[in-house]
Amino acid sequence: MSSDEAGKAPATIQPLKFHVPQPASRPGEKPDFSDVVIPKAGSVARPPVDVDPKDIRDLAYSIIRVLNREGEAVGPWVPDLSPEDLVRGLRHMMTLRSFDARMQMAQRQGKTSFYMQHTGEEAVSCAFRIALGPHDMNFPTYRQAGLLIAHDYPLVDMMCQIYSNQRDPMKGRQLPVMYSSKENGFFSISGNLATQFVQAVGWAMASAIKNDTRIAAAWIGDGSTAESDFHAALVFASTYKAPVVLNVVNNQWAISTFQGIARGGSGTFAARGLGFGIPALRVDGNDYLAVYAVAQWAIERARRNLGPTLVEYVTYRAGAHSTSDDPSAYRPKHESDEWPLGDPLVRLKQHLIAIGAWSEERHKQAEAEILATVIAAQKEAESFGTLHSGGKPSARDIFEDVYAELPPHLRRQRQQIGV
Amino acid sequence: MPRMTMIEAIRSAMDVAMGRDDDVVVFGEDVGFFGGVFRCTHGLQQKYGVSRCFDAPISESGIVGTAIGMAAYGLKPCVEIQFADYMYPAYDQIVSEAARLRYRSAGDFTCPMVIRMPTGGGIFGGQTHSQSPEALFTHVAGLKTIVPSNPYDAKGLLIAAIEDPDPVIFLEPKRLYNGPFDGHHDKPVTAWSKHALSEVPEGHYTVPLGQAVTRREGAAVSIIAYGTMVHVALAAAEDTGIDAEVIDLRTLVPLDLEAIVASVEKTGRCIVLHEATLTSGFGGELAALVQEHCFYHLEAPVMRVTGWDTPYPHAQEWDYFPGPARLGQALRDIMEAR
């Protein structure tokens, strides 16, 4: 073929077309979730945890749900949680939402540089934490603060981190919400995406190497599953049958990019696990009971040496990506109102009322109590300073912890700024 | 002539390049419909369609890897990495592939592409939104590295980069996007519209790669800077009253050595300034070159003023950032040195 002919299609062949997936609706259009197929609550079977992964491939394409539209808990996935457990779960989610609202406001008031809310996704991290053991390790992203709150990590410490003040456990070094607490099974948040997902697999492999009983939980968002580290994590988890739960939180939006850009032609994110022989479940991420039940199933598999499980939480990021983001530029303004899986707080509240364990009055009272607790924590945290006023971490802290021991060149640099 | 911010100038460069050449394609995370988290690609998808400007999955190795494939086909991709701090997953593709494709195929395949990345701190972005990794690119044979300091240069250099036959790293100091920030963080930043270098021609022009420019003539000491630090250098000269000459490198590779040598031979003193960490930074290369070429003209040792050898902290940002106070002290010290 001469160079003139190269690349030119003969008349009988159609030219190629470039495909870029598009979301169902954009600003000014009617929100459209008709492609989110929602099975009836209670309709998905619950296999035994030692099931052969090839026998449950259909679970990667369905959605496990427990709470139905009437607020009743139905079907084989109804977990063994008492009304008291559920009230506690509701209070965790309410605390997280209240915490978010106060910290969002604090950022707007200039008390810190940045914040990220969880609105609509509270059930995922709050319920998962309850299913996990106290010594297991999470490798979270920036939208799983429920893992700390549901483990009774002090709100004041979280706020001090957000304010980068003199009591900030991270000594002012980290962007707000990049918490770290080994004691609470919460690995240091990086800020780079997907890096932690494969590290969780490594932590789990270590636990197996040392014949320990602890397991790991990996966390990632829908968008970040496109990163190579996600795929590396699946390979290693599959090869070494690592005791890890691989959590994908599909909240539909990666900043301005809808989930179809990361998912491409694969039906679901859960289905990514199938090619690796990893059992994969999809769960209603706004259903506290379903999240708990699925987490428990996956955690038990890991604990019993049956290997990894991939779980996709189908949820919706009702708020902005962060305080630097404005979703009205890329999705319909009221899209979150149309999200077919509702609000996780409202749904658990409705269930508790339906079983007679809760009431509107108790809810109002709890809201007021929680708000008072959060405000009291905020006052205490602010007494140690906020980003631009009051107590600050020392400039010395810039140079500490770069290495275990301060090397001579850093000692010289520290002397240069006189601290 | 229209006035532009740095963001508008960068957008205009891509607009002009896409308008002139159908082979120029633009993509990256949030780059398509939304127009980028810093809005640099705003409106390009609307104007040129989704085949020319589109959203990419969150995969930096994927973005750069596919861009290399496109360049090998004959396109001219201009891709965005959302923050330079997110570049590392793509580093293998950049270093092992893009930089060496021409060399290893003896010119059979080439890689005409641009990788744009917001760089530098000053926005309370913490360690994952503040880094200045230019030395990780200047150290790699086969790459060209650009750091503009103003809207006029940003547009002219970006068009030149897109038209360049080899891979170019285009680092955009994000603290300069909306104004000539000079390191005085406690004072309001003037808008670009009040700055002479915000006058940007609407259409096509280039600023050639490898040409530095003198931003301030002076006789006492040469300050070699690029990006945000050019404005810090001008502020420090103003604050101290020391008659410093400020050289804006604009491109690090290829480097305008003649401009540096001419200036240091004139002043006899030299401070190298950058925001990146000190050890093995680009300032080490500059200091070595000045020593090699200007040794017998030097009246004092070459000094480096840089970020500290630590990760970029959040709360202590202004203790980390090499601002006009730290540079001012260095200027006084170098004038006293004998």
Tab-separated table of C-alpha atoms in Angstrom, chain A residues 148-356:
chain	number	residue	atom	x	y	z
A	148	LEU	CA	-14.494	7.563	62.654
A	149	ILE	CA	-17.796	8.892	63.941
A	150	ALA	CA	-19.379	5.434	64.226
A	151	HIS	CA	-16.281	4.344	66.151
A	152	ASP	CA	-16.691	7.213	68.621
A	153	TYR	CA	-13.530	9.022	67.538
A	154	PRO	CA	-13.678	12.457	69.230
A	155	LEU	CA	-15.378	15.119	67.114
A	156	VAL	CA	-13.035	17.695	68.664
A	157	ASP	CA	-9.999	15.906	67.235
A	158	MET	CA	-11.579	15.797	63.788
A	159	MET	CA	-12.343	19.497	63.973
A	160	CYS	CA	-8.850	20.368	65.199
A	161	GLN	CA	-7.528	18.610	62.112
A	162	ILE	CA	-9.924	20.556	59.904
A	163	TYR	CA	-8.847	23.828	61.538
A	164	SER	CA	-5.103	22.969	61.355
A	165	ASN	CA	-4.824	24.397	64.860
A	166	GLN	CA	-2.395	23.824	67.722
A	167	ARG	CA	-4.144	20.576	68.706
A	168	ASP	CA	-4.370	19.226	65.155
A	169	PRO	CA	-3.240	15.578	65.392
A	170	MET	CA	-1.644	16.017	61.924
A	171	LYS	CA	0.265	19.125	63.136
A	172	GLY	CA	-1.091	21.413	60.438
A	173	ARG	CA	0.514	19.470	57.634
A	174	GLN	CA	-2.503	17.959	55.962
A	175	LEU	CA	-5.399	19.389	53.990
A	176	PRO	CA	-8.659	19.434	56.000
A	177	VAL	CA	-10.444	16.032	56.304
A	178	MET	CA	-7.223	14.082	55.679
A	179	TYR	CA	-7.510	12.353	59.068
A	180	SER	CA	-5.371	9.507	60.355
A	181	SER	CA	-5.904	7.232	63.354
A	182	LYS	CA	-4.255	3.838	63.544
A	183	GLU	CA	-5.936	3.221	66.909
A	184	ASN	CA	-9.315	3.640	65.230
A	185	GLY	CA	-8.498	1.486	62.202
A	186	PHE	CA	-8.308	4.516	59.938
A	187	PHE	CA	-5.295	4.699	57.639
A	188	SER	CA	-3.878	8.139	56.839
A	189	ILE	CA	-5.756	9.728	53.908
A	190	SER	CA	-3.426	10.641	51.078
A	191	GLY	CA	-5.353	13.057	48.886
A	192	ASN	CA	-4.079	11.242	45.800
A	193	LEU	CA	-6.702	8.948	44.362
A	194	ALA	CA	-6.768	5.138	44.413
A	195	THR	CA	-3.297	4.785	45.933
A	196	GLN	CA	-4.756	3.442	49.175
A	197	PHE	CA	-6.850	0.754	47.459
A	198	VAL	CA	-3.902	-1.485	46.650
A	199	GLN	CA	-2.243	-0.705	49.997
A	200	ALA	CA	-5.261	-2.205	51.749
A	201	VAL	CA	-4.637	-5.430	49.847
A	202	GLY	CA	-1.022	-5.374	51.029
A	203	TRP	CA	-2.093	-4.829	54.643
A	204	ALA	CA	-4.468	-7.786	54.327
A	205	MET	CA	-1.739	-9.953	52.779
A	206	ALA	CA	0.513	-9.065	55.727
A	207	SER	CA	-2.190	-10.114	58.156
A	208	ALA	CA	-2.407	-13.482	56.389
A	209	ILE	CA	1.390	-13.858	56.242
A	210	LYS	CA	1.525	-13.331	60.014
A	211	ASN	CA	-1.461	-15.677	60.650
A	212	ASP	CA	-3.267	-12.762	62.264
A	213	THR	CA	-7.089	-12.543	62.460
A	214	ARG	CA	-7.471	-8.938	61.348
A	215	ILE	CA	-8.794	-7.967	57.937
A	216	ALA	CA	-8.590	-4.829	55.796
A	217	ALA	CA	-11.184	-2.694	54.053
A	218	ALA	CA	-10.235	-0.828	50.885
A	219	TRP	CA	-12.192	2.232	49.775
A	220	ILE	CA	-12.453	3.967	46.429
A	221	GLY	CA	-14.921	6.102	44.470
A	222	ASP	CA	-16.500	5.249	41.116
A	223	GLY	CA	-14.284	7.675	39.207
A	224	SER	CA	-11.022	6.489	40.726
A	225	THR	CA	-11.606	2.885	39.683
A	226	ALA	CA	-10.117	4.058	36.396
A	227	GLU	CA	-6.705	4.382	38.049
A	228	SER	CA	-4.179	1.612	37.520
A	229	ASP	CA	-3.928	1.084	41.288
A	230	PHE	CA	-7.526	-0.179	41.353
A	231	HIS	CA	-6.738	-2.859	38.799
A	232	ALA	CA	-3.475	-3.774	40.529
A	233	ALA	CA	-5.445	-4.189	43.754
A	234	LEU	CA	-7.835	-6.656	42.110
A	235	VAL	CA	-4.966	-8.703	40.666
A	236	PHE	CA	-3.159	-8.993	43.998
A	237	ALA	CA	-6.339	-9.593	46.000
A	238	SER	CA	-7.367	-12.307	43.571
A	239	THR	CA	-3.949	-13.982	43.340
A	240	TYR	CA	-3.253	-14.109	47.072
A	241	LYS	CA	-6.893	-14.433	48.218
A	242	ALA	CA	-6.213	-11.486	50.500
A	243	PRO	CA	-8.549	-11.019	53.488
A	244	VAL	CA	-9.882	-7.693	52.286
A	245	VAL	CA	-13.219	-6.080	51.456
A	246	LEU	CA	-12.881	-4.009	48.296
A	247	ASN	CA	-15.410	-1.184	48.595
A	248	VAL	CA	-16.413	0.915	45.604
A	249	VAL	CA	-18.636	3.853	46.547
A	250	ASN	CA	-20.512	4.709	43.376
A	251	ASN	CA	-21.976	8.138	44.111
A	252	GLN	CA	-22.611	8.798	40.400
A	253	TRP	CA	-20.288	11.802	40.076
A	254	ALA	CA	-16.485	12.265	40.047
A	255	ILE	CA	-16.408	16.047	40.420
A	256	SER	CA	-18.053	16.987	37.092
A	257	THR	CA	-17.615	13.609	35.435
A	258	PHE	CA	-20.529	11.169	35.469
A	259	GLN	CA	-19.821	7.555	36.418
A	260	GLY	CA	-20.173	6.338	32.827
A	261	ILE	CA	-16.750	7.760	31.972
A	262	ALA	CA	-15.021	5.450	34.468
A	263	ARG	CA	-17.400	2.516	34.011
A	264	GLY	CA	-17.390	2.529	30.222
A	265	GLY	CA	-19.095	-0.462	28.665
A	266	SER	CA	-18.998	-2.646	31.752
A	267	GLY	CA	-22.498	-2.995	33.170
A	268	THR	CA	-21.536	-2.101	36.737
A	269	PHE	CA	-18.485	-1.363	38.845
A	270	ALA	CA	-19.131	-4.550	40.788
A	271	ALA	CA	-18.769	-6.507	37.566
A	272	ARG	CA	-15.117	-5.438	37.416
A	273	GLY	CA	-14.497	-8.129	40.057
A	274	LEU	CA	-15.841	-10.989	37.969
A	275	GLY	CA	-12.919	-11.221	35.567
A	276	PHE	CA	-10.686	-11.728	38.589
A	277	GLY	CA	-12.893	-14.425	40.103
A	278	ILE	CA	-13.691	-12.124	43.004
A	279	PRO	CA	-17.288	-12.381	44.239
A	280	ALA	CA	-18.969	-9.061	43.635
A	281	LEU	CA	-22.097	-7.646	45.251
A	282	ARG	CA	-24.029	-4.478	44.540
A	283	VAL	CA	-25.929	-2.932	47.385
A	284	ASP	CA	-28.327	-0.053	47.968
A	285	GLY	CA	-25.884	2.380	49.573
A	286	ASN	CA	-28.691	4.470	51.032
A	287	ASP	CA	-30.138	1.543	52.972
A	288	TYR	CA	-28.386	1.282	56.357
A	289	LEU	CA	-29.587	-2.265	56.920
A	290	ALA	CA	-28.538	-3.505	53.494
A	291	VAL	CA	-25.103	-1.879	53.775
A	292	TYR	CA	-24.580	-3.503	57.162
A	293	ALA	CA	-25.773	-6.905	55.925
A	294	VAL	CA	-23.565	-6.920	52.844
A	295	ALA	CA	-20.565	-5.599	54.780
A	296	GLN	CA	-21.053	-8.358	57.330
A	297	TRP	CA	-21.188	-10.999	54.573
A	298	ALA	CA	-18.010	-9.735	52.932
A	299	ILE	CA	-16.197	-9.296	56.243
A	300	GLU	CA	-17.077	-12.834	57.285
A	301	ARG	CA	-15.691	-14.176	54.010
A	302	ALA	CA	-12.429	-12.334	54.600
A	303	ARG	CA	-12.276	-13.461	58.242
A	304	ARG	CA	-12.910	-17.104	57.309
A	305	ASN	CA	-10.017	-17.080	54.846
A	306	LEU	CA	-12.335	-17.226	51.841
A	307	GLY	CA	-10.642	-14.217	50.238
A	308	PRO	CA	-11.668	-10.835	48.902
A	309	THR	CA	-15.125	-9.499	48.045
A	310	LEU	CA	-15.865	-6.515	45.822
A	311	VAL	CA	-18.822	-4.429	47.002
A	312	GLU	CA	-20.357	-1.602	44.999
A	313	TYR	CA	-22.465	0.816	47.051
A	314	VAL	CA	-25.007	2.468	44.794
A	315	THR	CA	-25.544	5.932	46.218
A	316	TYR	CA	-25.650	9.579	45.188
A	317	ARG	CA	-23.428	12.543	46.058
A	318	ALA	CA	-26.179	14.987	46.989
A	319	GLY	CA	-23.780	17.844	47.716
A	320	ALA	CA	-20.850	19.367	45.891
A	321	HIS	CA	-17.600	17.414	45.492
A	322	SER	CA	-15.941	19.883	47.856
A	323	THR	CA	-16.130	23.521	48.920
A	324	SER	CA	-14.238	24.299	45.666
A	325	ASP	CA	-16.980	22.819	43.478
A	326	ASP	CA	-20.366	23.966	42.113
A	327	PRO	CA	-22.412	21.077	40.694
A	328	SER	CA	-25.027	23.351	39.076
A	329	ALA	CA	-22.535	23.806	36.223
A	330	TYR	CA	-22.679	20.158	35.153
A	331	ARG	CA	-25.826	18.416	36.426
A	332	PRO	CA	-29.485	19.372	36.791
A	333	LYS	CA	-30.021	21.496	39.880
A	334	HIS	CA	-32.603	19.223	41.476
A	335	GLU	CA	-31.128	15.935	40.332
A	336	SER	CA	-30.585	14.763	43.917
A	337	ASP	CA	-34.321	15.106	44.666
A	338	GLU	CA	-34.982	12.604	41.893
A	339	TRP	CA	-32.424	10.046	43.072
A	340	PRO	CA	-34.534	6.884	43.280
A	341	LEU	CA	-32.872	5.440	46.409
A	342	GLY	CA	-33.829	8.366	48.614
A	343	ASP	CA	-32.046	9.749	51.659
A	344	PRO	CA	-30.371	7.239	53.998
A	345	LEU	CA	-31.308	9.158	57.167
A	346	VAL	CA	-34.935	9.536	56.185
A	347	ARG	CA	-35.193	5.878	55.257
A	348	LEU	CA	-33.753	4.556	58.514
A	349	LYS	CA	-35.857	7.002	60.510
A	350	GLN	CA	-38.973	5.845	58.651
A	351	HIS	CA	-38.092	2.220	59.398
A	352	LEU	CA	-37.559	2.914	63.097
A	353	ILE	CA	-40.890	4.688	63.285
A	354	ALA	CA	-42.549	1.779	61.434
A	355	ILE	CA	-41.277	-0.732	64.007
A	356	GLY	CA	-42.297	1.515	66.882
